[in-house]
GROMACS .gro file of N, CA, C and O in nm:
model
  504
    1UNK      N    1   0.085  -0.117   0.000
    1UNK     CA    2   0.000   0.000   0.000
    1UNK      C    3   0.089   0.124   0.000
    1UNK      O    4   0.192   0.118   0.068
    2UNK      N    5   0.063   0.231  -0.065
    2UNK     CA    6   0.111   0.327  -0.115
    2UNK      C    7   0.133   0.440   0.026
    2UNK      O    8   0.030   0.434   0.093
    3UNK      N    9   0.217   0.520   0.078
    3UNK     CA   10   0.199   0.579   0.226
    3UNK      C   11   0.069   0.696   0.193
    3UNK      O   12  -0.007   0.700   0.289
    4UNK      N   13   0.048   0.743   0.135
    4UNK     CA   14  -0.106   0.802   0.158
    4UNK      C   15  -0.198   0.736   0.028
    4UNK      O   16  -0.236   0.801  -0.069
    5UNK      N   17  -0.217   0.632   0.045
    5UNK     CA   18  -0.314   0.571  -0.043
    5UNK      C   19  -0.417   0.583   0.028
    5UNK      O   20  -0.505   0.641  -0.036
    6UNK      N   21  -0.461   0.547   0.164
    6UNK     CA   22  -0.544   0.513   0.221
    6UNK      C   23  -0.629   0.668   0.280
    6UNK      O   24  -0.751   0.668   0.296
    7UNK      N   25  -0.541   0.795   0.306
    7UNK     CA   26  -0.550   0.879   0.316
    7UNK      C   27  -0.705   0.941   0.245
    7UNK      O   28  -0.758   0.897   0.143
    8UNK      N   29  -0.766   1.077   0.350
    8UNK     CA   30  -0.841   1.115   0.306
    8UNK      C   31  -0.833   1.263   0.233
    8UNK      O   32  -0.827   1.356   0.313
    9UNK      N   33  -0.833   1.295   0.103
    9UNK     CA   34  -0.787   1.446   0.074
    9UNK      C   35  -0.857   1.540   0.112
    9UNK      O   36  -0.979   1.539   0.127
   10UNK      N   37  -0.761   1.658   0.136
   10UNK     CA   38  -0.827   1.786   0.181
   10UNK      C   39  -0.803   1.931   0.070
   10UNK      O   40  -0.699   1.967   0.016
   11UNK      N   41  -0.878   1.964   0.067
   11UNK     CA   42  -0.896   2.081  -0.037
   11UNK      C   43  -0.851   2.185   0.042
   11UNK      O   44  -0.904   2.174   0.153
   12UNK      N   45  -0.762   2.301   0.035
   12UNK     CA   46  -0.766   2.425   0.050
   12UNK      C   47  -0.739   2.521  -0.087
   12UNK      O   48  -0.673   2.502  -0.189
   13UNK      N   49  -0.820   2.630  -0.040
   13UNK     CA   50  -0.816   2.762  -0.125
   13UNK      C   51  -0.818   2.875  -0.067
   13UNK      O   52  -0.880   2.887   0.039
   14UNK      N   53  -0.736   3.003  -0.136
   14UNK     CA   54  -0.699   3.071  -0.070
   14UNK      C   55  -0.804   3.201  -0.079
   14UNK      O   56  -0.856   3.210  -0.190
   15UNK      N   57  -0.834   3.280  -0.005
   15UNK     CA   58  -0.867   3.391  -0.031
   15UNK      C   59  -0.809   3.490   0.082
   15UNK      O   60  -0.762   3.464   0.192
   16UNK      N   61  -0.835   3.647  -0.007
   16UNK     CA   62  -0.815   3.759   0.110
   16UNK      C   63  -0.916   3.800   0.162
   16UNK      O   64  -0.903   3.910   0.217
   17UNK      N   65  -1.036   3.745   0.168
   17UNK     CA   66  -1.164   3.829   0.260
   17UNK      C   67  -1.222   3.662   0.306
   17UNK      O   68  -1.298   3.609   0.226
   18UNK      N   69  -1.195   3.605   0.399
   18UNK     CA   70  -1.282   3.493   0.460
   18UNK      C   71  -1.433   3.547   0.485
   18UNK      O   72  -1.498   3.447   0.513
   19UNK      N   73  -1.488   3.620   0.486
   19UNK     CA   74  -1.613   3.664   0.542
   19UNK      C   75  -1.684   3.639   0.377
   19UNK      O   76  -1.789   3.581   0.346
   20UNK      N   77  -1.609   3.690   0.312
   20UNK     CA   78  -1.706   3.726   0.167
   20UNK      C   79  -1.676   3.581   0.100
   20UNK      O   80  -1.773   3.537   0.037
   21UNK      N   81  -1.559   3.500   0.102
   21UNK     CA   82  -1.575   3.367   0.086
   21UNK      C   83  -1.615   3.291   0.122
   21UNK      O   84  -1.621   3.190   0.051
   22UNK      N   85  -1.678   3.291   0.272
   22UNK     CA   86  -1.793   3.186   0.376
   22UNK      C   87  -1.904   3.233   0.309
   22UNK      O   88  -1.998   3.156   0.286
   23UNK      N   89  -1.908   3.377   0.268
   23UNK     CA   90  -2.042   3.344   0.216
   23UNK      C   91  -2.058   3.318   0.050
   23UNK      O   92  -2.171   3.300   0.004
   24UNK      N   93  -1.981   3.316  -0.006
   24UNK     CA   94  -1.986   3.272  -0.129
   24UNK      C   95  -1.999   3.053  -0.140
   24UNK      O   96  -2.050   2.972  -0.217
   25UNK      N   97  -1.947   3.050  -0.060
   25UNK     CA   98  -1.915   2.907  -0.063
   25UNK      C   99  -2.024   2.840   0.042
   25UNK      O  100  -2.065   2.725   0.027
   26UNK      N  101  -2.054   2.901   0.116
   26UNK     CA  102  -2.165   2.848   0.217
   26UNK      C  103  -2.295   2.878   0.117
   26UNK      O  104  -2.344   2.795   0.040
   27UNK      N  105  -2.343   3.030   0.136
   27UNK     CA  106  -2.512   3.059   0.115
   27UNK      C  107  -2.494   3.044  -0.072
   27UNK      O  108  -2.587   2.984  -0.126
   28UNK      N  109  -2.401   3.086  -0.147
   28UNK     CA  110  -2.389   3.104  -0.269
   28UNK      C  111  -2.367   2.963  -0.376
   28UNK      O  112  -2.401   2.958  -0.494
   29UNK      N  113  -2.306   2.863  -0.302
   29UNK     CA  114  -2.308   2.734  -0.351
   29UNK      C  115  -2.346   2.625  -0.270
   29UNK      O  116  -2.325   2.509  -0.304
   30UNK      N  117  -2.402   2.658  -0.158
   30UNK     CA  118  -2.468   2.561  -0.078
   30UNK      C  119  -2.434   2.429  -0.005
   30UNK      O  120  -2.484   2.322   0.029
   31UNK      N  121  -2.273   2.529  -0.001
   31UNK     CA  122  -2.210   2.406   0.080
   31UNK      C  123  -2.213   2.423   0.186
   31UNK      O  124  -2.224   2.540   0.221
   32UNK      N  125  -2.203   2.297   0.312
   32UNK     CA  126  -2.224   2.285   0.427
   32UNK      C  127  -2.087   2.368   0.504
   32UNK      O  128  -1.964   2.359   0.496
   33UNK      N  129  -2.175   2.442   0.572
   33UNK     CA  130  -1.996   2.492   0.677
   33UNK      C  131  -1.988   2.408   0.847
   33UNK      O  132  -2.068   2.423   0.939
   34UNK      N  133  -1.845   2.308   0.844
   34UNK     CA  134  -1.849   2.246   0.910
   34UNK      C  135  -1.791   2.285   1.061
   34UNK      O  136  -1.831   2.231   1.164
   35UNK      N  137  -1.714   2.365   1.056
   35UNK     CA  138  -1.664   2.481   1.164
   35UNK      C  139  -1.538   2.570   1.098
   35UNK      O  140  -1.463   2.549   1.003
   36UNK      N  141  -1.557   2.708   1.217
   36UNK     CA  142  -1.435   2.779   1.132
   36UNK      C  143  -1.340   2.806   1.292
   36UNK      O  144  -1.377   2.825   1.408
   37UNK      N  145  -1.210   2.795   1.230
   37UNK     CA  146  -1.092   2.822   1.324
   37UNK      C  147  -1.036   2.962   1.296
   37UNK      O  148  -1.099   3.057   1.247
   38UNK      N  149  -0.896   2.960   1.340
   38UNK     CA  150  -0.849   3.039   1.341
   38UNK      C  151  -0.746   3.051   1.211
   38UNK      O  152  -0.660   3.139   1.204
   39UNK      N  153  -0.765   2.965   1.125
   39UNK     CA  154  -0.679   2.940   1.021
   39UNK      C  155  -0.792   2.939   0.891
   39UNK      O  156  -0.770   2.985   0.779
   40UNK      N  157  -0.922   2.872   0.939
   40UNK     CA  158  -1.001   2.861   0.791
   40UNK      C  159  -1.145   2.880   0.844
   40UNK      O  160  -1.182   2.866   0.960
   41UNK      N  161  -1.227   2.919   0.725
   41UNK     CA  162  -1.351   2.839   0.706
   41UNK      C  163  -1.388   2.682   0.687
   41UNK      O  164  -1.334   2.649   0.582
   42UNK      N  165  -1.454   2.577   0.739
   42UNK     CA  166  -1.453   2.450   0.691
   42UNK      C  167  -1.533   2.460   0.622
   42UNK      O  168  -1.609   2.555   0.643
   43UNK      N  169  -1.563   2.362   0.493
   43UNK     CA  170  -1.712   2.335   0.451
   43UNK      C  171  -1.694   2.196   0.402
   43UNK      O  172  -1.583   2.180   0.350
   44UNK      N  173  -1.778   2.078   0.403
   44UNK     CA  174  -1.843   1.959   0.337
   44UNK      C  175  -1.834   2.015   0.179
   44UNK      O  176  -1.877   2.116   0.124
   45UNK      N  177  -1.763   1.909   0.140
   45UNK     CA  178  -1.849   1.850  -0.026
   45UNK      C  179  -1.810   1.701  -0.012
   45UNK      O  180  -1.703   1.646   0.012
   46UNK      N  181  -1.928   1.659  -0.035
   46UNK     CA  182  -1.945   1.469  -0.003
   46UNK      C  183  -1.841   1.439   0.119
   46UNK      O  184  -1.860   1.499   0.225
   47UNK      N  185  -1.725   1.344   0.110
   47UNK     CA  186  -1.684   1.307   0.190
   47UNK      C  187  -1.504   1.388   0.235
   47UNK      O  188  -1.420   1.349   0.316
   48UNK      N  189  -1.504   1.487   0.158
   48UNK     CA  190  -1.399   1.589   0.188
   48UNK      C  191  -1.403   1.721   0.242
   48UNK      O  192  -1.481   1.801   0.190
   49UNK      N  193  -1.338   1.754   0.330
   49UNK     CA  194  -1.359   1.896   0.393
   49UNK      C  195  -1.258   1.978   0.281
   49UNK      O  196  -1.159   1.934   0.221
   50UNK      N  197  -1.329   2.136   0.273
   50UNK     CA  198  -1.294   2.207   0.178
   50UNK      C  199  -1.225   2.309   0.325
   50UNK      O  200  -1.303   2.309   0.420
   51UNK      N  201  -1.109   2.380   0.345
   51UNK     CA  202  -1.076   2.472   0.410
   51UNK      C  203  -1.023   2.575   0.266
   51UNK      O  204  -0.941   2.569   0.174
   52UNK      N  205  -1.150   2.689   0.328
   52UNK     CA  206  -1.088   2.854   0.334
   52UNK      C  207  -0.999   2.920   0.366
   52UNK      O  208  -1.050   3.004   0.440
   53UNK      N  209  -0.853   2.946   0.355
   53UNK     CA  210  -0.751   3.012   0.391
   53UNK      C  211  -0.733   3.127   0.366
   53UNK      O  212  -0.722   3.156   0.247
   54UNK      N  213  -0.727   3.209   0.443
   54UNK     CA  214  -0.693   3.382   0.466
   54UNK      C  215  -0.554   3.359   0.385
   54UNK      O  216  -0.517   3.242   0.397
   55UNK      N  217  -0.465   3.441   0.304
   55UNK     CA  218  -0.355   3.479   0.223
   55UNK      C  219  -0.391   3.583   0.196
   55UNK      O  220  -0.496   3.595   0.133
   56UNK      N  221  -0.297   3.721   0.245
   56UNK     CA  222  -0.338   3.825   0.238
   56UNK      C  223  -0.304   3.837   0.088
   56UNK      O  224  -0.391   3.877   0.010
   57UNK      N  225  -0.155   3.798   0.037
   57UNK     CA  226  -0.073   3.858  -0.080
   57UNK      C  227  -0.080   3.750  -0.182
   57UNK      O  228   0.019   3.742  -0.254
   58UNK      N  229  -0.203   3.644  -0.207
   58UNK     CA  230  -0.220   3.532  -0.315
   58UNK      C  231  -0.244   3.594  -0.416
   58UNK      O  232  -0.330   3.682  -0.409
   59UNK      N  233  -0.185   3.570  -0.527
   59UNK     CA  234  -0.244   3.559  -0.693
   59UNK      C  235  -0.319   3.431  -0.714
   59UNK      O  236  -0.276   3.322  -0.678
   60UNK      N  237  -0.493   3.461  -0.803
   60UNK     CA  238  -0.508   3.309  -0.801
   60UNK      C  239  -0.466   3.263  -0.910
   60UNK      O  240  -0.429   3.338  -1.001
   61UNK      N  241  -0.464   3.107  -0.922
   61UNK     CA  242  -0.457   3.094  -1.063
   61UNK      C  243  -0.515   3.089  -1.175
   61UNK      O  244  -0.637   3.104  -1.164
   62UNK      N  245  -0.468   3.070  -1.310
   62UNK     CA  246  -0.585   3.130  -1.398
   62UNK      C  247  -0.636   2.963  -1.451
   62UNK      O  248  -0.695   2.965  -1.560
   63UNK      N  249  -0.624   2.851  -1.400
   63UNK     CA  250  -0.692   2.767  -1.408
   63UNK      C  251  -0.789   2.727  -1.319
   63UNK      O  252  -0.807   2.786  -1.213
   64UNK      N  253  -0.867   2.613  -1.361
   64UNK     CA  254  -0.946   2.529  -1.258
   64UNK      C  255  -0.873   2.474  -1.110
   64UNK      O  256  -0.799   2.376  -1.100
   65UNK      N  257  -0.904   2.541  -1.030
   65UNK     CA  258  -0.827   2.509  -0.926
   65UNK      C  259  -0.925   2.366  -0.867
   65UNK      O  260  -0.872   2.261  -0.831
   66UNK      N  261  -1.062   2.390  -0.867
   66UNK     CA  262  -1.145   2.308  -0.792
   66UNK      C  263  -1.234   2.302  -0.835
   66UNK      O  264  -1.304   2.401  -0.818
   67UNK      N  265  -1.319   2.136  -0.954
   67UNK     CA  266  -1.430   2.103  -1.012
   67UNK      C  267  -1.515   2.057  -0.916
   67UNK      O  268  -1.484   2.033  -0.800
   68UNK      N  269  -1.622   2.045  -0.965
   68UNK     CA  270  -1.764   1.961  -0.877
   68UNK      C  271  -1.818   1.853  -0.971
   68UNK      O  272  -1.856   1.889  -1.082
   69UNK      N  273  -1.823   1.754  -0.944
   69UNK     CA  274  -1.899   1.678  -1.065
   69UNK      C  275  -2.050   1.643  -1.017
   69UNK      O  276  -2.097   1.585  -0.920
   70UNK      N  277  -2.106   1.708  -1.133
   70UNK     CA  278  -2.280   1.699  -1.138
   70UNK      C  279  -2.336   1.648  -1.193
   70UNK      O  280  -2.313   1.671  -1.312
   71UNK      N  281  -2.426   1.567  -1.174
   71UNK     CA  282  -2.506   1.461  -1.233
   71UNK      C  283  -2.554   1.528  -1.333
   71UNK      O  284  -2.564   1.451  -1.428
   72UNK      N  285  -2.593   1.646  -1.364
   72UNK     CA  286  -2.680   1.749  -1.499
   72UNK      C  287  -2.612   1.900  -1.495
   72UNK      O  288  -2.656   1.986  -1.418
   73UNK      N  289  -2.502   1.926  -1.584
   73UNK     CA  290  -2.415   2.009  -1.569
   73UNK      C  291  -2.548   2.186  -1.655
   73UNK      O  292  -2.509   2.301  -1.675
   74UNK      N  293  -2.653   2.144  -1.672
   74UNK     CA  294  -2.732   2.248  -1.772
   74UNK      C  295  -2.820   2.267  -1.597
   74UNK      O  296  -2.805   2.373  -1.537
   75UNK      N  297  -2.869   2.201  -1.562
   75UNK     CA  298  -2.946   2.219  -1.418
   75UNK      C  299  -2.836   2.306  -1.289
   75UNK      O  300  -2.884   2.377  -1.201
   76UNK      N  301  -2.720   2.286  -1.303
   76UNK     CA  302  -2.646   2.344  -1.177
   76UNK      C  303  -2.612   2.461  -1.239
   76UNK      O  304  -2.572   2.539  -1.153
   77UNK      N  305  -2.610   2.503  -1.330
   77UNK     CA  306  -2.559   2.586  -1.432
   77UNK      C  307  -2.650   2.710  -1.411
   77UNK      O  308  -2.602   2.823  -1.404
   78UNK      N  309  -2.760   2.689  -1.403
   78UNK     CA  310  -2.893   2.714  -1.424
   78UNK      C  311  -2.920   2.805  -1.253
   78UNK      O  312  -2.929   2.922  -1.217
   79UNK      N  313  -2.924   2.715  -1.208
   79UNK     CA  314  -2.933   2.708  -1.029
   79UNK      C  315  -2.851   2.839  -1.017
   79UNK      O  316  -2.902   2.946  -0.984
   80UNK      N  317  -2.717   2.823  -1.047
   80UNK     CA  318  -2.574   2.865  -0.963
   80UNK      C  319  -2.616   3.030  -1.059
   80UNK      O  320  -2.528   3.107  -1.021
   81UNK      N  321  -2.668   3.072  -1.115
   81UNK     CA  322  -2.720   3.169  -1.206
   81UNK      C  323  -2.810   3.231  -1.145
   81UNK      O  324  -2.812   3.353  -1.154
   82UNK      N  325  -2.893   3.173  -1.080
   82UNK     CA  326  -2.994   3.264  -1.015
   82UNK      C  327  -2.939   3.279  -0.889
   82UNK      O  328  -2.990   3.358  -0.809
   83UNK      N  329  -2.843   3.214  -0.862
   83UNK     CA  330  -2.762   3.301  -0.690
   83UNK      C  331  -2.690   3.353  -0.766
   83UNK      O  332  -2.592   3.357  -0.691
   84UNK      N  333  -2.636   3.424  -0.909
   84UNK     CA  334  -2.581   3.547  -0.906
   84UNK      C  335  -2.449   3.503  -0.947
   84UNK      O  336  -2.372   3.597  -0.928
   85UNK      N  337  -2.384   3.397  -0.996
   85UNK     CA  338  -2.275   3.344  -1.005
   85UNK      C  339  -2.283   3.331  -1.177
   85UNK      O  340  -2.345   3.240  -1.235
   86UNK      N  341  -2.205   3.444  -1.248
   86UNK     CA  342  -2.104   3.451  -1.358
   86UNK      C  343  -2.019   3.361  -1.394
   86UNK      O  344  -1.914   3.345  -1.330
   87UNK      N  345  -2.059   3.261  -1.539
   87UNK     CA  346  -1.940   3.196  -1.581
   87UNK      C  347  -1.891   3.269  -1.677
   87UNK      O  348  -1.909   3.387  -1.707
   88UNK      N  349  -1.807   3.163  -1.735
   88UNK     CA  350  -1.674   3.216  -1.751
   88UNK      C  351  -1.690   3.186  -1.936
   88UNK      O  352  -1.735   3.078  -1.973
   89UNK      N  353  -1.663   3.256  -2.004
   89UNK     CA  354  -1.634   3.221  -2.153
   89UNK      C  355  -1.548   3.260  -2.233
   89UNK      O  356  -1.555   3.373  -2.280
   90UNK      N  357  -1.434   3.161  -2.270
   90UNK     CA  358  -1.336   3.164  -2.309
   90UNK      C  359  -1.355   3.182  -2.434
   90UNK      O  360  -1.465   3.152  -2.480
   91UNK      N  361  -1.251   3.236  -2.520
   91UNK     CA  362  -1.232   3.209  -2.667
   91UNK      C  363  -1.175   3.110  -2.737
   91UNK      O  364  -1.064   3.068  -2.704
   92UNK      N  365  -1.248   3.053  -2.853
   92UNK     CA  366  -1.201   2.920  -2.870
   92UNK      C  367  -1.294   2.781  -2.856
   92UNK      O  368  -1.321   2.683  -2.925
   93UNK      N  369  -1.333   2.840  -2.701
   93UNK     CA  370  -1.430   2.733  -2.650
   93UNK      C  371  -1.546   2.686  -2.736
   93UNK      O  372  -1.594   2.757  -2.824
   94UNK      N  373  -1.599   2.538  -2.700
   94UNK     CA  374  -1.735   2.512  -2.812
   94UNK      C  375  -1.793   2.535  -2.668
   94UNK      O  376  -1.782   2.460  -2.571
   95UNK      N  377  -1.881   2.702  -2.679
   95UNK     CA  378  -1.973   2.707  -2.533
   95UNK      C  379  -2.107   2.742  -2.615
   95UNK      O  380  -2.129   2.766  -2.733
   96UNK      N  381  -2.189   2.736  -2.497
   96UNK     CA  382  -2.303   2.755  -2.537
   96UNK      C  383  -2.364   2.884  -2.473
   96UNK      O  384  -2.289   2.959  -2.411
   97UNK      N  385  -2.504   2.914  -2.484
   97UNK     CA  386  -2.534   3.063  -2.456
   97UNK      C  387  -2.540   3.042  -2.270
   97UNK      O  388  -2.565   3.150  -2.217
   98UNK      N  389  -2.526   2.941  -2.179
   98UNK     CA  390  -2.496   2.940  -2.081
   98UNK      C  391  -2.367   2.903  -2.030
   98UNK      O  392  -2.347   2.858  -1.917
   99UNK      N  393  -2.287   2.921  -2.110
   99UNK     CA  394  -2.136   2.937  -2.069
   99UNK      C  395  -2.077   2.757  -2.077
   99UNK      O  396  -1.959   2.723  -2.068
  100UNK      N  397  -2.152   2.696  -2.090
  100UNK     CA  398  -2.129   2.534  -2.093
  100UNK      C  399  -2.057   2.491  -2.212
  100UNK      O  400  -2.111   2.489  -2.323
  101UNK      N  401  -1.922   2.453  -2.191
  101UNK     CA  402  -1.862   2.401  -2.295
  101UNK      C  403  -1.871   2.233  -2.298
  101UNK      O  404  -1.843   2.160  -2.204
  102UNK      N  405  -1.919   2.188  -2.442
  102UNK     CA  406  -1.935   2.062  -2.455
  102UNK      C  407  -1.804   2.013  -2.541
  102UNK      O  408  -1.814   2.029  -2.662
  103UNK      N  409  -1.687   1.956  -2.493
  103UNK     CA  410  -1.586   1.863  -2.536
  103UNK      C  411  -1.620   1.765  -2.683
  103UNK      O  412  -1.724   1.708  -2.715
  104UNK      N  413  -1.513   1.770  -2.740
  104UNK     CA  414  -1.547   1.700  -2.873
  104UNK      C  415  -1.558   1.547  -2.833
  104UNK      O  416  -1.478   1.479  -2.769
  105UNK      N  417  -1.694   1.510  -2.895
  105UNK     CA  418  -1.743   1.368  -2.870
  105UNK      C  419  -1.846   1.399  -2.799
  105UNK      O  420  -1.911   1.305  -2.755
  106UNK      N  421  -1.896   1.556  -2.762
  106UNK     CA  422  -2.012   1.576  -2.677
  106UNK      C  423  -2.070   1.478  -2.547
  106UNK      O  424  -2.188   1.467  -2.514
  107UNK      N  425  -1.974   1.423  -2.497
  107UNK     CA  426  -2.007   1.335  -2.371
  107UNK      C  427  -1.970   1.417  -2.241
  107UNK      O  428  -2.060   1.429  -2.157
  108UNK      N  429  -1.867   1.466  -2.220
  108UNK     CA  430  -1.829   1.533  -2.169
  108UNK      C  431  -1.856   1.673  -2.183
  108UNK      O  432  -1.832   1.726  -2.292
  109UNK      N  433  -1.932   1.784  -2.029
  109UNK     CA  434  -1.959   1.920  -2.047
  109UNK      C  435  -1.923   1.957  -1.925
  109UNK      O  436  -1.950   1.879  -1.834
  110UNK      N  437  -1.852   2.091  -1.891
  110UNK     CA  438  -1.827   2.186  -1.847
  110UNK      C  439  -1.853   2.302  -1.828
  110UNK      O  440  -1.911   2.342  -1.930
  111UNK      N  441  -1.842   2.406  -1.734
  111UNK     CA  442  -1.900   2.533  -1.747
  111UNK      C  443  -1.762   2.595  -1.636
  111UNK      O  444  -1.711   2.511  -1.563
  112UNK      N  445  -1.728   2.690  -1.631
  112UNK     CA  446  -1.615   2.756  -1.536
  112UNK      C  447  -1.662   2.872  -1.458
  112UNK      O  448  -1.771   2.920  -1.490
  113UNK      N  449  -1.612   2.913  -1.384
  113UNK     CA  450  -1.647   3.068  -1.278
  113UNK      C  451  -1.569   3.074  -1.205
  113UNK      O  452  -1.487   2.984  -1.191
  114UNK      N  453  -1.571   3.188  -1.133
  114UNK     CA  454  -1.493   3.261  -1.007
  114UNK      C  455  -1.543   3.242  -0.909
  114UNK      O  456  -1.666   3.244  -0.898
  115UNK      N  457  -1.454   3.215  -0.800
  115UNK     CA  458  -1.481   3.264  -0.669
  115UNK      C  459  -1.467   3.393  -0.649
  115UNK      O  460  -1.408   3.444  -0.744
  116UNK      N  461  -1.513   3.510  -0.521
  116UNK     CA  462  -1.462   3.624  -0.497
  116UNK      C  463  -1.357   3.712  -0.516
  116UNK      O  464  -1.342   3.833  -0.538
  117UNK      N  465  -1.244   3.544  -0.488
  117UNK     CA  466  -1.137   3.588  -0.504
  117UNK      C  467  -1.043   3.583  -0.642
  117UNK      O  468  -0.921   3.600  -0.649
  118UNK      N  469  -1.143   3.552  -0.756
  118UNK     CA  470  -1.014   3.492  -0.880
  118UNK      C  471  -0.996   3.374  -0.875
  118UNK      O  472  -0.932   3.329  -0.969
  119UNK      N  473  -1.029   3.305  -0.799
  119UNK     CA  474  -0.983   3.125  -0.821
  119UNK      C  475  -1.096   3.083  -0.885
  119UNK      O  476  -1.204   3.122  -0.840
  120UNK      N  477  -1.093   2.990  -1.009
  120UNK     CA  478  -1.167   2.968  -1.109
  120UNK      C  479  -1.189   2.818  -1.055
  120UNK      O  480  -1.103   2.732  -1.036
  121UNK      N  481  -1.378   2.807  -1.029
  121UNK     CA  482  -1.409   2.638  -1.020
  121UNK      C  483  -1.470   2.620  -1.139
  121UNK      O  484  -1.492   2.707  -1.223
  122UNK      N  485  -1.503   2.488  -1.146
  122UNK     CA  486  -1.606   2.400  -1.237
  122UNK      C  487  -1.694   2.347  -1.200
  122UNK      O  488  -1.704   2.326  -1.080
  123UNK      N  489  -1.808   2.297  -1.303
  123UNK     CA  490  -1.885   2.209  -1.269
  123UNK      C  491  -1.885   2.102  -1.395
  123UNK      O  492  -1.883   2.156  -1.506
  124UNK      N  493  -1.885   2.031  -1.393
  124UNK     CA  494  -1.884   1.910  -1.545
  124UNK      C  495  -1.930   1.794  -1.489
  124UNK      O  496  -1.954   1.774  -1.370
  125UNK      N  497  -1.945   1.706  -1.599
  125UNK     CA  498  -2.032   1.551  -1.584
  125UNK      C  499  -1.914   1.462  -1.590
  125UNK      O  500  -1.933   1.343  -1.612
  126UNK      N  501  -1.787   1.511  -1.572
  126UNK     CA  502  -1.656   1.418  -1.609
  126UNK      C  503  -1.618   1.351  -1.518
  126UNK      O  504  -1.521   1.277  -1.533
   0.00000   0.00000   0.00000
């Protein structure tokens, strides 16, 4: 067995306003907040805790830092739109008029956005 095979992963992301990211990630995507310390916000997604990290001086990056996979990527799409959440549309991309890019072979779809802070998530069926 591999030394963290068995291991459970933990997500962190950084932001400079924890207040405006608890609430983006709590009331804005409806994730569970599991407690907050002195270091993070916690929140649930399925069986991994997501920690919020204060970084006053972070650049985010300009990729997908952190996907969600959704059983109906046109329904969360949809949802995450009426709480006010802007995707993202690249040039190039095969997107559609809701920002959903469908991958060649159309099995695979995607859609991208921001957090508060510049860190770009997903949602896709992948």
């Amino acid at each position: 067995m591999g030394i963290l095979e068995a291991s459970k992963p933990l997500i962190v992301i950084c932001t400079r306003d924890r207040a405006r990211a608890a609430t983006f990630y709590g009331n804005t995507l409806g994730l569970i907040a599991v407690h907050e310390d002195s270091f993070a916000a916690v929140f649930k997604i399925g069986e991994v805790n997501l920690r919020v990290s204060v970084v006053a001086d972070f650049t985010p990056h300009e990729h997908t830092i952190l996907g969600f996979n959704v059983a109906d990527v046109t329904a969360t799409v949809i949802a995450l739109r009426e709480r006010g959440v802007h995707f993202n549309v690249y040039k190039g991309f095969n997107q559609d008029e809701l920002g959903i890019c469908s991958v060649p072979g159309g099995m695979v779809r995607v859609a991208w956005f921001n957090d508060p802070d510049g860190n770009v998530l997903s949602v896709t069926n992948a």
